XYZ file of C-alpha atoms in Angstrom:
513
model
C 29.006 2.188 -192.835
C 28.526 -0.116 -189.356
C 24.669 -1.381 -191.730
C 27.461 -1.572 -194.552
C 30.067 -3.590 -192.648
C 26.840 -5.779 -191.235
C 25.907 -6.658 -194.260
C 28.788 -7.537 -195.983
C 29.418 -9.395 -192.975
C 25.780 -11.588 -193.852
C 27.218 -11.830 -197.602
C 31.128 -13.044 -197.467
C 30.832 -16.320 -196.633
C 28.333 -16.775 -199.783
C 30.715 -16.010 -202.876
C 33.291 -18.500 -201.542
C 30.950 -22.176 -201.684
C 28.947 -19.881 -205.240
C 32.900 -20.165 -206.555
C 32.741 -23.525 -205.762
C 30.111 -24.222 -207.373
C 30.951 -23.383 -210.560
C 33.965 -24.939 -210.451
C 32.643 -28.177 -209.576
C 29.852 -27.913 -211.976
C 32.280 -26.977 -214.600
C 35.026 -30.067 -213.475
C 30.952 -32.148 -213.663
C 30.937 -30.729 -217.465
C 34.206 -31.370 -218.265
C 33.494 -35.183 -218.012
C 30.180 -34.888 -219.248
C 31.833 -34.058 -222.482
C 34.254 -36.488 -222.453
C 31.986 -39.291 -223.035
C 32.959 -39.505 -218.436
C 30.128 -39.731 -217.192
C 31.154 -42.454 -214.113
C 32.455 -39.151 -212.647
C 30.404 -36.348 -213.167
C 27.274 -39.081 -212.303
C 28.287 -38.384 -208.450
C 29.992 -34.004 -209.609
C 26.285 -33.010 -210.833
C 25.038 -34.480 -207.776
C 27.120 -33.082 -204.900
C 26.216 -30.628 -206.627
C 22.183 -30.709 -207.630
C 22.177 -31.844 -203.193
C 23.968 -28.659 -202.319
C 25.271 -26.234 -204.527
C 23.916 -22.768 -203.034
C 24.088 -21.088 -206.203
C 20.559 -21.555 -207.568
C 21.926 -21.371 -211.249
C 24.246 -24.510 -210.899
C 22.002 -26.400 -208.923
C 18.722 -26.887 -211.419
C 21.862 -27.162 -214.029
C 23.667 -30.412 -211.914
C 20.116 -31.168 -211.475
C 19.258 -30.993 -215.555
C 22.869 -32.640 -216.161
C 21.668 -35.252 -213.495
C 19.119 -36.675 -215.228
C 21.229 -36.328 -218.857
C 24.718 -39.233 -217.488
C 22.081 -41.788 -216.055
C 20.626 -41.624 -219.086
C 23.551 -41.626 -220.681
C 24.724 -44.711 -218.449
C 22.037 -46.897 -220.298
C 20.217 -46.403 -216.237
C 16.546 -44.359 -218.293
C 14.139 -45.066 -215.024
C 16.894 -43.607 -212.906
C 16.483 -40.934 -216.340
C 13.068 -40.969 -216.359
C 13.156 -39.794 -211.690
C 15.963 -37.432 -212.194
C 14.108 -35.647 -214.972
C 10.380 -36.237 -212.981
C 11.751 -33.953 -210.629
C 11.865 -30.863 -212.150
C 9.372 -31.429 -214.201
C 7.553 -31.151 -211.021
C 8.901 -28.611 -209.376
C 7.796 -27.010 -212.453
C 8.182 -23.856 -214.770
C 10.049 -21.567 -212.615
C 13.365 -24.677 -212.608
C 15.857 -23.514 -215.016
C 15.853 -26.521 -216.949
C 12.842 -27.031 -217.396
C 11.619 -27.118 -221.062
C 14.333 -29.238 -220.880
C 14.247 -31.905 -218.277
C 10.510 -31.968 -219.949
C 11.573 -32.463 -223.309
C 13.576 -35.875 -221.803
C 11.373 -37.314 -219.538
C 9.249 -37.718 -223.332
C 12.767 -38.857 -224.369
C 12.895 -41.745 -221.412
C 8.981 -42.691 -222.108
C 9.541 -43.288 -225.996
C 13.212 -46.089 -224.846
C 10.687 -47.323 -221.926
C 8.018 -47.109 -224.891
C 5.965 -46.455 -220.237
C 2.729 -46.229 -220.278
C 1.021 -45.780 -216.676
C 4.001 -43.153 -214.722
C 5.169 -40.985 -217.047
C 1.825 -40.617 -219.125
C -0.092 -39.134 -215.524
C 3.470 -37.112 -215.024
C 3.052 -35.191 -218.565
C -0.911 -35.287 -217.774
C 0.048 -33.243 -214.108
C 2.419 -30.998 -216.257
C 0.066 -29.235 -219.023
C -1.539 -26.891 -217.508
C -2.449 -24.034 -219.100
C -0.341 -22.242 -217.086
C 2.890 -23.810 -219.154
C 0.705 -24.946 -222.722
C 2.075 -20.996 -223.952
C 5.689 -22.371 -222.719
C 5.442 -25.875 -224.323
C 4.554 -24.923 -227.476
C 8.170 -23.948 -227.910
C 8.754 -27.142 -227.474
C 10.826 -29.930 -230.788
C 7.730 -29.566 -232.937
C 8.129 -34.027 -232.057
C 8.728 -33.498 -228.168
C 5.075 -31.720 -228.330
C 3.293 -34.392 -230.186
C 4.390 -36.559 -228.417
C 2.943 -35.330 -224.692
C -0.680 -34.880 -226.846
C -1.260 -38.596 -228.605
C 0.748 -39.627 -224.250
C -1.261 -36.760 -221.840
C -5.020 -37.915 -225.117
C -3.844 -42.068 -223.813
C -4.719 -40.369 -220.459
C -7.684 -38.530 -221.169
C -9.392 -41.942 -222.870
C -8.664 -43.937 -219.604
C -10.490 -40.826 -218.064
C -13.632 -40.879 -220.087
C -12.635 -37.030 -221.394
C -13.190 -37.436 -224.645
C -14.024 -34.279 -226.213
C -9.853 -32.766 -224.265
C -8.919 -36.434 -225.345
C -10.294 -35.319 -229.326
C -8.563 -32.329 -229.283
C -5.084 -33.093 -227.681
C -5.385 -36.119 -230.573
C -6.072 -34.157 -232.865
C -2.988 -31.354 -231.830
C -1.184 -34.946 -233.771
C 0.723 -34.010 -236.742
C 0.424 -36.310 -239.845
C 5.149 -35.864 -239.917
C 5.289 -37.232 -236.431
C 6.047 -40.287 -236.248
C 3.205 -41.399 -233.718
C 0.012 -40.085 -236.247
C -0.888 -43.029 -237.057
C -0.785 -43.853 -233.206
C -2.216 -41.684 -232.399
C -5.629 -41.584 -235.554
C -5.818 -45.019 -234.319
C -6.269 -43.772 -230.156
C -9.075 -41.035 -231.958
C -11.020 -42.790 -233.873
C -11.607 -44.952 -231.102
C -12.999 -42.114 -228.823
C -15.053 -40.905 -231.508
C -16.576 -43.551 -231.953
C -17.005 -44.629 -227.899
C -21.073 -44.835 -227.374
C -19.854 -42.490 -224.092
C -18.170 -39.359 -226.299
C -20.416 -36.021 -225.042
C -23.695 -35.344 -228.450
C -24.319 -38.967 -228.624
C -26.402 -40.090 -230.324
C -28.039 -37.722 -232.198
C -24.099 -36.554 -233.562
C -23.715 -40.385 -233.838
C -23.369 -39.872 -237.640
C -21.334 -37.512 -238.752
C -18.924 -38.562 -235.433
C -18.511 -42.625 -236.545
C -17.464 -40.465 -240.460
C -14.874 -39.635 -238.708
C -14.261 -42.785 -236.954
C -13.919 -44.404 -240.079
C -11.273 -41.476 -242.193
C -9.007 -42.067 -238.208
C -8.857 -45.460 -238.654
C -8.502 -45.610 -242.473
C -5.426 -42.538 -242.446
C -4.596 -45.157 -239.715
C -4.167 -47.760 -242.853
C -3.361 -45.218 -245.623
C -0.160 -44.634 -242.895
C 3.646 -45.292 -243.670
C 6.832 -45.917 -242.213
C 8.514 -44.452 -239.768
C 5.353 -44.727 -237.597
C 6.105 -46.691 -233.901
C 5.078 -50.070 -233.866
C 2.957 -49.222 -237.955
C 1.952 -53.174 -238.793
C 0.540 -53.983 -235.388
C -1.456 -50.494 -234.748
C -3.139 -50.991 -238.236
C -4.251 -54.345 -237.088
C -5.414 -52.113 -234.952
C -7.182 -50.509 -236.969
C -8.470 -52.922 -238.397
C -10.323 -54.787 -235.527
C -12.201 -50.834 -234.172
C -13.161 -50.666 -237.936
C -15.319 -53.751 -237.588
C -16.268 -53.114 -234.161
C -17.347 -49.813 -235.600
C -19.844 -51.257 -238.642
C -20.869 -54.065 -236.075
C -22.044 -51.796 -233.809
C -24.333 -50.173 -236.815
C -25.205 -53.182 -238.057
C -22.932 -53.283 -240.934
C -22.219 -56.520 -240.919
C -20.606 -56.714 -244.595
C -18.264 -54.666 -243.368
C -17.661 -55.726 -240.458
C -17.075 -58.974 -241.608
C -14.714 -57.298 -244.711
C -12.769 -55.609 -241.521
C -11.945 -58.782 -239.415
C -10.822 -59.951 -242.184
C -8.450 -57.924 -243.082
C -6.368 -59.137 -239.932
C -3.549 -61.012 -240.912
C -3.450 -64.025 -240.385
C -1.499 -65.283 -237.145
C -0.954 -62.158 -236.124
C -1.540 -61.074 -232.269
C -5.156 -59.731 -233.253
C -6.222 -63.075 -235.589
C -7.525 -64.877 -232.922
C -9.742 -61.046 -231.466
C -10.526 -60.990 -235.615
C -11.454 -64.818 -235.287
C -14.404 -64.085 -232.696
C -15.693 -60.498 -233.463
C -15.647 -61.597 -237.261
C -17.925 -64.918 -235.963
C -20.107 -62.232 -234.196
C -21.142 -60.201 -237.599
C -21.338 -64.078 -239.530
C -23.988 -64.612 -237.639
C -25.673 -61.651 -237.724
C -25.492 -61.841 -240.706
C -26.846 -65.254 -241.262
C -23.826 -66.678 -241.867
C -24.555 -69.384 -240.313
C -21.424 -71.189 -241.687
C -18.646 -68.932 -241.734
C -20.098 -68.153 -237.815
C -19.521 -71.823 -237.229
C -16.025 -71.806 -240.354
C -14.434 -69.243 -237.762
C -15.060 -70.489 -234.639
C -13.804 -74.000 -236.128
C -10.730 -71.933 -236.916
C -10.376 -70.847 -232.960
C -11.658 -74.165 -231.690
C -7.765 -75.542 -233.334
C -5.753 -76.815 -231.251
C -2.690 -73.602 -232.289
C -5.614 -71.946 -230.245
C -5.608 -73.909 -227.434
C -4.631 -72.012 -224.416
C -6.407 -69.049 -225.583
C -9.681 -67.814 -223.302
C -11.853 -68.025 -225.333
C -15.249 -68.679 -223.153
C -18.355 -66.535 -225.501
C -16.730 -68.717 -228.350
C -19.033 -71.398 -227.358
C -21.605 -69.532 -226.762
C -22.114 -68.302 -229.802
C -21.171 -71.578 -231.488
C -24.320 -72.708 -229.643
C -26.062 -69.448 -230.255
C -25.463 -70.543 -234.240
C -26.769 -74.332 -233.864
C -30.048 -72.836 -232.146
C -30.831 -70.764 -234.321
C -31.064 -73.761 -237.331
C -32.332 -76.061 -235.108
C -29.907 -78.063 -234.813
C -30.105 -79.340 -230.475
C -27.673 -82.689 -230.438
C -25.501 -80.577 -231.513
C -26.253 -77.470 -228.992
C -25.924 -80.520 -226.419
C -22.509 -80.680 -227.771
C -20.979 -77.601 -227.467
C -22.191 -76.863 -224.204
C -20.788 -79.997 -222.539
C -17.551 -78.946 -224.335
C -18.314 -75.267 -222.796
C -18.589 -77.228 -218.864
C -16.034 -79.570 -219.354
C -13.956 -76.813 -220.702
C -14.787 -74.014 -218.804
C -16.517 -75.223 -215.470
C -13.630 -75.904 -213.568
C -12.551 -72.526 -214.201
C -15.087 -70.934 -212.563
C -13.913 -72.661 -208.729
C -10.500 -72.124 -209.498
C -10.877 -68.161 -209.602
C -13.306 -68.650 -206.702
C -10.371 -67.011 -204.131
C -8.727 -64.823 -205.926
C -11.477 -62.899 -206.311
C -12.535 -61.289 -202.990
C -11.538 -57.627 -202.141
C -9.374 -59.509 -199.321
C -6.553 -59.876 -202.543
C -3.744 -57.780 -201.913
C -2.791 -55.952 -204.780
C 1.112 -57.262 -204.702
C -0.296 -60.723 -204.267
C -2.813 -60.530 -207.233
C -0.031 -59.245 -209.483
C 2.492 -61.961 -208.425
C -0.134 -64.261 -210.004
C 0.391 -63.171 -213.370
C 4.531 -62.213 -212.742
C 4.699 -65.543 -211.677
C 5.483 -69.185 -213.037
C 1.733 -70.004 -213.437
C 0.489 -72.367 -210.761
C -2.323 -72.108 -209.064
C -5.034 -69.893 -212.017
C -5.862 -71.724 -215.274
C -3.685 -71.782 -217.703
C -5.841 -70.043 -220.228
C -7.018 -66.782 -218.053
C -3.485 -67.122 -216.738
C -2.515 -65.999 -220.456
C -4.585 -64.191 -221.314
C -4.304 -61.801 -218.370
C -0.320 -62.392 -218.688
C -1.239 -60.526 -223.098
C -3.021 -57.632 -221.141
C -0.267 -55.160 -222.919
C -0.648 -53.395 -219.753
C 0.663 -56.030 -217.742
C 3.229 -56.591 -219.738
C 4.580 -52.663 -219.682
C 4.469 -53.466 -215.993
C 5.893 -56.471 -216.542
C 8.609 -55.177 -218.422
C 9.541 -51.768 -216.730
C 9.520 -53.924 -213.374
C 12.114 -56.190 -214.783
C 13.904 -52.713 -216.033
C 14.094 -51.411 -212.375
C 15.485 -54.806 -210.555
C 18.424 -54.271 -213.874
C 19.272 -50.898 -212.930
C 19.435 -51.313 -209.017
C 22.011 -53.660 -208.991
C 24.870 -52.239 -211.901
C 23.777 -49.492 -208.391
C 24.732 -51.702 -206.495
C 27.369 -52.063 -207.926
C 30.138 -51.193 -210.027
C 32.323 -47.464 -209.183
C 28.919 -46.038 -207.339
C 28.296 -48.886 -204.959
C 28.136 -47.251 -201.803
C 28.135 -43.189 -203.060
C 25.652 -41.244 -201.573
C 24.286 -41.065 -205.120
C 23.692 -44.769 -205.873
C 22.058 -45.068 -202.177
C 19.063 -42.356 -203.533
C 18.850 -43.340 -206.682
C 18.358 -47.155 -205.182
C 15.566 -46.020 -203.244
C 14.166 -43.927 -206.073
C 13.902 -47.221 -207.505
C 12.761 -48.659 -204.612
C 9.677 -46.237 -204.169
C 9.317 -46.380 -208.509
C 9.104 -50.328 -207.852
C 6.075 -50.382 -205.385
C 4.241 -47.779 -207.260
C 3.977 -50.118 -210.208
C 3.490 -52.837 -208.828
C -0.018 -50.958 -206.783
C -0.414 -50.626 -209.926
C 0.452 -54.119 -211.714
C -2.310 -55.219 -208.812
C -4.795 -53.320 -210.157
C -4.438 -54.326 -213.269
C -3.984 -57.901 -212.583
C -7.533 -58.230 -209.319
C -9.520 -56.077 -212.732
C -8.894 -58.362 -215.206
C -9.074 -61.702 -213.109
C -12.360 -60.312 -211.515
C -13.510 -59.778 -215.405
C -12.645 -63.635 -216.386
C -14.031 -64.926 -213.267
C -17.436 -62.185 -214.108
C -17.307 -63.542 -217.560
C -17.324 -67.033 -216.904
C -19.945 -66.436 -214.340
C -22.418 -64.612 -217.045
C -21.777 -66.980 -219.672
C -22.637 -69.938 -217.338
C -26.543 -67.687 -216.856
C -26.267 -67.470 -221.055
C -24.829 -71.416 -221.255
C -27.934 -73.032 -219.297
C -30.695 -69.954 -220.498
C -30.311 -72.181 -224.202
C -29.668 -76.149 -222.511
C -33.742 -75.105 -221.047
C -34.736 -73.117 -224.147
C -33.342 -76.150 -227.012
C -35.658 -78.622 -224.209
C -38.816 -76.421 -224.870
C -37.914 -76.376 -228.698
C -37.569 -80.107 -228.386
C -40.494 -80.368 -226.357
C -42.787 -78.436 -228.623
C -41.457 -80.185 -232.203
C -42.592 -83.569 -230.395
C -45.649 -82.312 -229.431
C -46.023 -81.120 -232.807
C -45.322 -85.183 -233.607
C -41.871 -83.050 -236.510
C -40.163 -85.791 -236.909
C -36.767 -83.798 -237.371
C -34.609 -87.242 -237.746
C -36.732 -87.360 -241.127
C -36.780 -84.263 -241.622
C -32.535 -83.449 -241.951
C -32.258 -86.985 -243.268
C -34.104 -85.537 -246.991
C -31.753 -82.701 -246.987
C -28.595 -82.995 -249.515
C -25.404 -81.256 -248.147
C -23.054 -78.827 -250.675
C -20.066 -76.801 -250.372
C -19.058 -73.966 -249.967
C -19.781 -71.447 -252.653
C -15.151 -70.338 -253.562
C -14.527 -66.945 -252.505
C -11.586 -66.644 -255.036
C -10.214 -68.641 -258.300
C -7.464 -69.961 -256.461
C -9.144 -71.385 -254.318
C -9.020 -74.872 -253.652
C -11.774 -77.132 -251.448
C -10.726 -80.002 -248.793
C -13.334 -80.933 -246.546
C -12.289 -81.369 -243.112
C -11.901 -84.887 -241.298
C -10.742 -83.776 -238.593
C -6.985 -82.201 -238.610
C -5.965 -78.607 -238.944
C -3.588 -78.104 -240.863
C -2.042 -74.411 -240.508
C -2.274 -73.284 -243.601
C -5.941 -73.925 -243.288
C -7.227 -72.247 -240.349
C -9.221 -69.579 -241.015
C -10.494 -70.474 -244.517
C -13.011 -72.517 -242.100
C -17.195 -72.806 -244.034
C -19.323 -74.440 -242.485
C -22.408 -75.883 -244.478
C -25.311 -76.439 -242.484
C -28.314 -78.637 -242.312
C -31.661 -76.574 -240.505
C -34.020 -78.578 -238.875
C -36.424 -76.270 -237.866
C -40.169 -76.958 -239.994
C -41.113 -74.510 -242.928
C -43.772 -72.746 -241.023
C -47.403 -72.046 -241.809
C -48.692 -68.899 -243.786
C -50.101 -68.556 -241.228
C -45.849 -68.403 -239.263
C -45.114 -65.951 -241.732
C -47.800 -63.462 -241.772
C -47.260 -63.213 -238.020
């Protein structure tokens, strides 16, 4: 009897708080169901921090996240959902929290933190449980975790995840695009032996994107990326005509149009369509693209002229390159060292540009992942302002959530700084590389001019004897207009050069060699 009484003494004090937990949970749930999230959230927070009943505590943690989401605080909500997911499958609201986390990713379009959380949580231990999630939620998880696998070079894993996204999912087009990128990557296991088969699968994936219909997430830009990737795949395979056809599908003035113009210049050059290559570059060097960071385009332009033995044009092009990009290299030097802090690197990009060359600054800000970090930081700051005012001001829930938001802010600054620092170094490396290439072309041009002079070739007479003809019209609905120094917006992208050739004809002996 004494032993039973002793046991009762231990248990009795727990019974009252448990009843209070249930009562408090019911009041919070009633407020939540009535749409009174201002009342519900603090009550759920109190229970999530101090409830004695584990089931009530778990449910309160989930509904706290739900309340924050309903209040238009998606970052705060994703922090709460992530805490449940990180707690593991033993949590009573585990699968619901996984679903909520995916919903917040969709709402925020967050590409760094949430995919990483899902990647860490998606273990063999939980796979059988995650299969029971709604079909669209699981499709999004496979896509998001696939993006992490692709970034980290786990290509076979990425392939399996992306192929698991069904055709009726709203992220099907994005998953097919990334699948094509994965399969066509030169580092994919099995290359080069299985290269042809992998390339065919990649082409099929890209074409599936082009054939996709709404409703799809970001369908148009995803299709434009698929066109670019098709061009790159054909270019790598030496299929230059097919590459040009793919690049020219990218709509004029679309976000990736300038990139397609640049890469199409290479494809046309490799296909010995020198006039077409210069036409693409002519468009790229129009005033409308004045702020573009495209140093390699000038090297390609000089190379086209070099192969046509138009040495004066080579020198003029390289001089333009030096004038435009020479000062940029010096401007970037202070920001490429190891002593540059990550937050400092991020602020160079996020703040109004005062120190970076404008084309580099715009190139950095146009990076999709950097823009996404900037957008997320704006959202974090907005939520902090909301929590610091209104009815929750000064409450324990507000203080703790503000602290969590500040931690997320710090993480995002590190991510953004890492991306910015890497891109600044990439810009500096590009300028250094292309400056070296410009010098090689400049030296080789001088040597070739010397050889012509020593051979007694009068290049000016050679060029004078040649005539320039109008380029071939691609269709009956095209008109010919001679370029006279003015760039009209409806003409950009349709330029075609005709070139003279300053190279002397080869002798039969040279042709045999």
